[in-house]
Coordinates of C-alpha atoms in Angstrom, one line a residue:
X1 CA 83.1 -57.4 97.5
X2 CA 83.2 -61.0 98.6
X3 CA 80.4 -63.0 96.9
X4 CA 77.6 -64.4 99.0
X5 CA 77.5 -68.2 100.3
X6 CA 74.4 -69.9 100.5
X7 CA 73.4 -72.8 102.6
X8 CA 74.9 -76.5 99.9
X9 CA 71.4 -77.8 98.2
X10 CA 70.1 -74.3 97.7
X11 CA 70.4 -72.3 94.2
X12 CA 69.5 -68.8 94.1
X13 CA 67.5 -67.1 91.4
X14 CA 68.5 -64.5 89.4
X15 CA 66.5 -61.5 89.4
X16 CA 67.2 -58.3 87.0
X17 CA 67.6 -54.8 88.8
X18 CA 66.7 -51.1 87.7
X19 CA 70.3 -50.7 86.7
X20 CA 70.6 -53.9 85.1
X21 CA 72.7 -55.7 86.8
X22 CA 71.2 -58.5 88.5
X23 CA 71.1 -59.9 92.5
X24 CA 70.4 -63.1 93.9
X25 CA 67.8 -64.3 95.8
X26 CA 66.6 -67.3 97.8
X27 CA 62.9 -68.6 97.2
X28 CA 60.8 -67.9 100.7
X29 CA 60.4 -72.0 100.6
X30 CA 63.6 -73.0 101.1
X31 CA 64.6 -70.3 103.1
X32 CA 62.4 -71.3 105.9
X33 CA 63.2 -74.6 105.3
X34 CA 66.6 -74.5 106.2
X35 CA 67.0 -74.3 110.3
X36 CA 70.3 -72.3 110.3
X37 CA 68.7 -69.4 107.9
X38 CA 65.0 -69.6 110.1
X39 CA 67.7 -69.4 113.3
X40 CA 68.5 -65.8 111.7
X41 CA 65.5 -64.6 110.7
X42 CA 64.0 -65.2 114.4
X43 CA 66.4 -63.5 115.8
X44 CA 64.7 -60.8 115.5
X45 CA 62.9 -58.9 118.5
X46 CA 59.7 -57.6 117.5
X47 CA 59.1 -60.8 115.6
X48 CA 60.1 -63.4 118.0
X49 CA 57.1 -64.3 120.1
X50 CA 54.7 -64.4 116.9
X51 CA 57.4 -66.2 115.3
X52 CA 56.9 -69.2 117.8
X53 CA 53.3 -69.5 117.1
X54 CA 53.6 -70.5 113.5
X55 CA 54.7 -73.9 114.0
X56 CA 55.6 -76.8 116.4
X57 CA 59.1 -76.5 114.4
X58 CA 59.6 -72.6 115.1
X59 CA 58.7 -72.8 118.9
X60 CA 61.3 -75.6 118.8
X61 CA 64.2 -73.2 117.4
X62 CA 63.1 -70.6 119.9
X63 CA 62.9 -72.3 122.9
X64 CA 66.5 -73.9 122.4
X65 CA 68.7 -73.2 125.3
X66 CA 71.5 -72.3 122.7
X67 CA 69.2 -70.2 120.8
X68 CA 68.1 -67.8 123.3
X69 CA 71.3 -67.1 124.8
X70 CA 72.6 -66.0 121.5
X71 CA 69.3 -63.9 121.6
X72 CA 70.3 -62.3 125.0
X73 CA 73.7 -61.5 123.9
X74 CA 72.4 -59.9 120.4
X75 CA 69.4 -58.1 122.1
X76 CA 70.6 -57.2 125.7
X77 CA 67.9 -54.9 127.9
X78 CA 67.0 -51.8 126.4
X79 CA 65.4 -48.8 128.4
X80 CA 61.8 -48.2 127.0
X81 CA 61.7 -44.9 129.0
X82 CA 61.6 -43.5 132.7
X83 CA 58.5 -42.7 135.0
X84 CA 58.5 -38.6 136.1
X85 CA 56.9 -37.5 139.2
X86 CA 55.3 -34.3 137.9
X87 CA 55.4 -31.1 139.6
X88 CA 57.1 -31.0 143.1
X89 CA 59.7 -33.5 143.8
X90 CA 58.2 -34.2 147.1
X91 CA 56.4 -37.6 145.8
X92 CA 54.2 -37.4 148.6
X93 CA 52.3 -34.1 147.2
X94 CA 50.1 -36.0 145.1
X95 CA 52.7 -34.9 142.0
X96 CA 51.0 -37.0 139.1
X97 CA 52.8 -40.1 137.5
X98 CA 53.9 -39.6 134.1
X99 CA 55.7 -42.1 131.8
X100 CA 58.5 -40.7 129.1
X101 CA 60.0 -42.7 126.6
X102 CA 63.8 -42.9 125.4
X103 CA 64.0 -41.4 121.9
X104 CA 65.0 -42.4 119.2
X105 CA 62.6 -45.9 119.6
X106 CA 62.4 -48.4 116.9
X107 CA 58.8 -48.2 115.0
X108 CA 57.8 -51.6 116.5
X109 CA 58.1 -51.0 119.9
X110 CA 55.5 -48.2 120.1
X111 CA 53.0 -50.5 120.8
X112 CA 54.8 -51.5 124.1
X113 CA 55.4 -48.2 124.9
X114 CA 51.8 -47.4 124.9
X115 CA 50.9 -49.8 127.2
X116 CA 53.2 -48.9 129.6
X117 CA 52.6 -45.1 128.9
X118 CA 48.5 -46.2 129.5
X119 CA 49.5 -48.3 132.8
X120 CA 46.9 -47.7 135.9
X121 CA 48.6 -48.1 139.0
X122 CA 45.5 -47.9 141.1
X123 CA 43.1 -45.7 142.9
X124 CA 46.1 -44.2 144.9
X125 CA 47.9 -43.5 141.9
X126 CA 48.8 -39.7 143.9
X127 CA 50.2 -41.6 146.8
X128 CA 52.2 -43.8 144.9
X129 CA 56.3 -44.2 144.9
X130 CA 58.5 -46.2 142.7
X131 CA 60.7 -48.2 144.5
X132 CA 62.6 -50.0 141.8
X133 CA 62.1 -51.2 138.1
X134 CA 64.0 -54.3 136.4
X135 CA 63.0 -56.4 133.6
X136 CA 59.6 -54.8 133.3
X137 CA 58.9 -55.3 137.1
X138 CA 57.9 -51.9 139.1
X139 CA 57.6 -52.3 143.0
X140 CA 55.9 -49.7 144.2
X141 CA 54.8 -48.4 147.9
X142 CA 51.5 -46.9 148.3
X143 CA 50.6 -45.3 151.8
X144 CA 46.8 -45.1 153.3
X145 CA 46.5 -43.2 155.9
X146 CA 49.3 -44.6 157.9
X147 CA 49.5 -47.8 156.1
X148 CA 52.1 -48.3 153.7
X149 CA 51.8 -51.2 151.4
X150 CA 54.2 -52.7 148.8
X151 CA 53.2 -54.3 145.2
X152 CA 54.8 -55.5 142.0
X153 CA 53.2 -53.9 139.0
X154 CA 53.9 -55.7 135.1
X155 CA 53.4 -52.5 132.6
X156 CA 54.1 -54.8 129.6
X157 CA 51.6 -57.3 130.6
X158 CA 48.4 -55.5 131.9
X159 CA 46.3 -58.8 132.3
X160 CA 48.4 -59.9 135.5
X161 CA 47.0 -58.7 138.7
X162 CA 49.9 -56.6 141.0
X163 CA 51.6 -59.0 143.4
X164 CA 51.0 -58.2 147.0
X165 CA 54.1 -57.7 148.6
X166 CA 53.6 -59.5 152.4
X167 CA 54.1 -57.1 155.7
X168 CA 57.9 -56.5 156.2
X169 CA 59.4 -58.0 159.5
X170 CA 60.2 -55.5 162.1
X171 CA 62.8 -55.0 164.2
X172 CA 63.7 -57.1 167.2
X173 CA 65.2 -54.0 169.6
X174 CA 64.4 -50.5 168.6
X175 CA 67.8 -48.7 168.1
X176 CA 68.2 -45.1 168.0
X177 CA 67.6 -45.1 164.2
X178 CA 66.3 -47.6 162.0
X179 CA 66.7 -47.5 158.3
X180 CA 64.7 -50.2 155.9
X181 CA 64.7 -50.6 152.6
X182 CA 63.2 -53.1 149.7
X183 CA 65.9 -53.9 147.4
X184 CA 65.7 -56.3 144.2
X185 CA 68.2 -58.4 142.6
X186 CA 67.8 -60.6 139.0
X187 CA 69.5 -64.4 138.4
X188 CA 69.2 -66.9 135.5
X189 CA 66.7 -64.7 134.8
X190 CA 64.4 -65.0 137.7
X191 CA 63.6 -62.0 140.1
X192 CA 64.1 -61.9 143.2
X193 CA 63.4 -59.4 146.5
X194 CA 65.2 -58.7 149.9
X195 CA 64.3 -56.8 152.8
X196 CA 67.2 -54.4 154.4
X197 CA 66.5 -54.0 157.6
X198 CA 69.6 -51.6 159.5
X199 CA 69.8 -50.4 163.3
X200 CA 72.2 -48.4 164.9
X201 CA 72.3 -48.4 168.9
X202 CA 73.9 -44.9 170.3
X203 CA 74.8 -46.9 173.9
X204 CA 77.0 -49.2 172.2
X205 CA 78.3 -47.4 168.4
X206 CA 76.6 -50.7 167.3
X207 CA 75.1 -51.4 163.5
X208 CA 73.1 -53.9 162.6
X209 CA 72.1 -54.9 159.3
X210 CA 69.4 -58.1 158.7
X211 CA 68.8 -59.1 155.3
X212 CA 65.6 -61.3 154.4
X213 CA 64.8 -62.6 151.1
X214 CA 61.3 -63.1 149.9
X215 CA 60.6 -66.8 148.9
X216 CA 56.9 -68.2 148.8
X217 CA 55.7 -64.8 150.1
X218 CA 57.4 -65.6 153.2
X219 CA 60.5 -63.3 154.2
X220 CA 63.3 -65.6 155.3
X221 CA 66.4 -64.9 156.9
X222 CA 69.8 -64.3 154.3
X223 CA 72.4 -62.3 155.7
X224 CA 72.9 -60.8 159.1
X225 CA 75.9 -58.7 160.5
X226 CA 77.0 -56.5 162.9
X227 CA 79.8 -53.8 163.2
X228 CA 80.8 -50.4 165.0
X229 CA 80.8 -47.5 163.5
X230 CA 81.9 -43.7 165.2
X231 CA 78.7 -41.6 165.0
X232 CA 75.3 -41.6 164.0
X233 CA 74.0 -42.6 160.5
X234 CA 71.8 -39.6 159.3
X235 CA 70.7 -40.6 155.8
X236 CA 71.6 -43.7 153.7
X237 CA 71.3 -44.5 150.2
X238 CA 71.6 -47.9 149.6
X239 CA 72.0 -50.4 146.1
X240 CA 72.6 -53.8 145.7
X241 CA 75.4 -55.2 143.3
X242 CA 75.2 -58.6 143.1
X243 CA 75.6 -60.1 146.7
X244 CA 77.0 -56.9 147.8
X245 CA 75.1 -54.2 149.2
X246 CA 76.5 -50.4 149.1
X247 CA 75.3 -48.1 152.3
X248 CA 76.6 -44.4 151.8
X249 CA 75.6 -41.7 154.4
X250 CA 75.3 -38.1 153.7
X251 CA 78.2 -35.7 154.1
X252 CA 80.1 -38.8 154.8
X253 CA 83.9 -39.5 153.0
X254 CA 83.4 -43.5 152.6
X255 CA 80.8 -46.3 151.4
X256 CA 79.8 -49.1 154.0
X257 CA 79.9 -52.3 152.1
X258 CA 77.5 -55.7 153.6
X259 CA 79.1 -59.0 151.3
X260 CA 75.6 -61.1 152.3
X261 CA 78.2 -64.4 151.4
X262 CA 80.7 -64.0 154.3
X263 CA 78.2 -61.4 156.4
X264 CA 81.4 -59.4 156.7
X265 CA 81.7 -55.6 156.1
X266 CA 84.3 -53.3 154.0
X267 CA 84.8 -49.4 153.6
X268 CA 85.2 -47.8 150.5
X269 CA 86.8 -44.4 150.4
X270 CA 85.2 -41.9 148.0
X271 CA 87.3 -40.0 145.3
X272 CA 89.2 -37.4 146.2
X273 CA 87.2 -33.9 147.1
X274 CA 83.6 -35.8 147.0
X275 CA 81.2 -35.6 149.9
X276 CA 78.1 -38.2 150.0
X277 CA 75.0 -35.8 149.3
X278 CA 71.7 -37.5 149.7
X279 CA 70.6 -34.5 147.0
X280 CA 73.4 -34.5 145.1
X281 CA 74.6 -37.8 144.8
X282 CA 73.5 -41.3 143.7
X283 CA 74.4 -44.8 143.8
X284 CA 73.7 -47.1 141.3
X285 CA 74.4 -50.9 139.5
X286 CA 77.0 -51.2 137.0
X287 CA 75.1 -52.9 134.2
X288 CA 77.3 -56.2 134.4
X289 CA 77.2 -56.3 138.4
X290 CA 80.9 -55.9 138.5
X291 CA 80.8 -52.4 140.1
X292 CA 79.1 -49.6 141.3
X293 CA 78.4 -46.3 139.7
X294 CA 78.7 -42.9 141.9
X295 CA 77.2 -39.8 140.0
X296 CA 78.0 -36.5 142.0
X297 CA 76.9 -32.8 141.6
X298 CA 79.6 -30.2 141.5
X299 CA 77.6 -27.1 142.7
X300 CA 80.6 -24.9 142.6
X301 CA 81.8 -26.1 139.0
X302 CA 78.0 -26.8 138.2
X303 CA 79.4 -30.4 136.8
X304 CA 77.9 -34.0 136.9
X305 CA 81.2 -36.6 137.6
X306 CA 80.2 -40.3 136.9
X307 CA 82.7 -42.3 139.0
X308 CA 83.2 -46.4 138.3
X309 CA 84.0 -48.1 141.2
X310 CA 85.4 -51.2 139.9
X311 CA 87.9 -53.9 141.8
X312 CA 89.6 -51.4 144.1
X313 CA 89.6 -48.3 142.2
X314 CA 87.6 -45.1 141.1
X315 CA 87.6 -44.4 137.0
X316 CA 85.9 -41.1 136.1
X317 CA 84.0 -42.3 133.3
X318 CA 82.4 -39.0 132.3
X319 CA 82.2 -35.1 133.0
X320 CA 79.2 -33.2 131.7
X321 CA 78.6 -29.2 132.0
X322 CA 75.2 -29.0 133.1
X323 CA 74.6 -25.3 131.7
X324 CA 75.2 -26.8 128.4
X325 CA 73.0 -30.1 129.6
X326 CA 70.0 -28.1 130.4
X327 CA 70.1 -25.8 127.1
X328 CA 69.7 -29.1 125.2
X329 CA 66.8 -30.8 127.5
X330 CA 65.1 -27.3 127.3
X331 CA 65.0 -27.4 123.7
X332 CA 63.6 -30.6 123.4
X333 CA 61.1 -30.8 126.2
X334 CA 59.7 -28.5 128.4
X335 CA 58.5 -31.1 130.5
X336 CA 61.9 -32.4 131.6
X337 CA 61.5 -29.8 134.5
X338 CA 59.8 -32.3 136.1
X339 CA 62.1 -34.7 138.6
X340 CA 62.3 -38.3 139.9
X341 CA 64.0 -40.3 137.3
X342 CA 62.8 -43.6 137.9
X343 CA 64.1 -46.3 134.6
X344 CA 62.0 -49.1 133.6
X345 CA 63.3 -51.8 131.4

């Protein structure tokens, strides 16, 4: 065993063990007195943010540019848990909203994960849907009547009111379908919403797409683009990956890809003997916005594939059974016969 090093100007005590032998330690004093040891010790989580209140000295350390990126890259986002929509998995039956947490959870964050558990999100909590969650963000849309209304509710901070999410623009010329959409997308750490706005005119086998980006509560134009496409859109499922957004249409062989910086669009062809299924497949992020994830249900096989688009490829990542899936979840909740995975981070 290599022998420890301790910071030059700082001699450790002695202290005797049970088994006699005996282990070095630091007094508290000089410990905390010495920035690269402190940089260590508030490196921690759970302890950060109380850490910083101590002292002008230990806000200093923690606020340091260098010092919280080498936070980030030790403590990257962690799920807390995922909202279920209970009973029905129509979300407009008035199915009640029920927050689950990720297991196993470190002892210190239960305290977090009550208050998100306890969260109110209104009145109309029964004619509520979760849109998206990121970075402890939820945007949800709440319909009155026939009103629908968009909001951004904070979980982990309960004293902040919901921000109102302004009317969404409409569209210019009515198409023979129109598909819209709120999306989100995070840089440097800021948050930041657009507004997909997609038309698709029969006459002409045209489709539109107009992006707007929300910026002072104002939605401004972004992107805009328009191509021609052989039939009809029925159903699309859309996610943003970076400045790319992915458009797949059910029973359809290929992804439509919008790149918002050259307003220009792509096709991606789907792996071989998978069918887009509004049911039984979904899009989603790759966690490092290099990629897209495509999860599809084998009905026949009763598998779950987890493709990784990725450059110009598909990887299958994974292959689960799901007999021997739902055995497991069976035996350690009953509840998780509820559906509507919605993560919150």
């Amino acid at each position: 065993m290599l022998p420890r090093r301790f910071p030059s100007g700082l001699r450790p005590e002695k202290k005797p063990c049970a088994d006699g032998e005996s282990q070095q330690h630091l007094p508290a004093s000089m410990v905390l007195d010495d920035d690269n040891l402190l940089i260590e010790i508030l490196s921690f989580p759970t302890t950060l943010v109380c850490a910083t209140l101590v002292c002008k000295r230990w806000l200093c350390h923690a606020s340091d540019p260098k010092f919280l990126s080498l936070f980030r890259n030790r403590h990257p986002p962690r799920v807390l848990g995922f909202y279920i929509y209970g009973g029905s998995a129509w979300i407009w039956l008035g199915a009640p909203l029920l927050f689950v947490p990720m297991q196993p959870q470190p002892p210190e964050l239960a305290p977090f994960i009550s208050r998100v558990a306890s969260h109110s999100f209104g009145a109309d909590n029964d004619r509520l849907c979760i849109m998206d969650c990121r970075n402890g963000s939820v945007l949800t849309r709440c319909r009155r009547g026939t009103i629908l209304t968009h909001g951004v509710h904070r979980p982990l901070c309960p004293q902040r009111d919901m921000d109102v999410i302004p009317p969404l623009p409409r569209a210019q010329y009515h198409g023979q379908q129109i598909f819209n959409t709120i999306l989100s997308k995070e840089e440097g750490g800021v948050l930041s919403y657009l507004y997909m706005l997609a038309e698709f005119f029969s006459k002409t086998k045209s489709f539109r797409v107009r992006v707007y980006m929300l910026q002072g509560g104002v939605w401004c134009m972004h992107a805009s683009a328009t191509t021609q496409l052989p039939r009809l859109l029925t159903s699309l499922a859309v996610v943003l990956v970076d400045d790319k957004i992915y458009m797949a249409d059910t029973f359809s062989d290929e992804i439509i890809v919008l790149d918002m910086t050259t307003s220009g669009f792509s096709t991606i062809l789907l792996p071989q003997g998978v069918n887009f299924h509004c049911v039984r497949t979904i899009m989603s992020r790759a966690g490092d916005a290099s990629g897209v994830y495509l999860t599809h249900i084998h009905v026949k096989e009763l598998q779950l594939c987890i493709w990784l688009h990725k450059g110009d490829n598909w990887l299958l990542v994974d292959t689960i059974c799901l007999h021997q899936m739902w055995d497991n979840l069976m035996m350690l909740d009953q509840t998780l016969r509820m559906s509507i995975l919605v993560l919150i981070v």
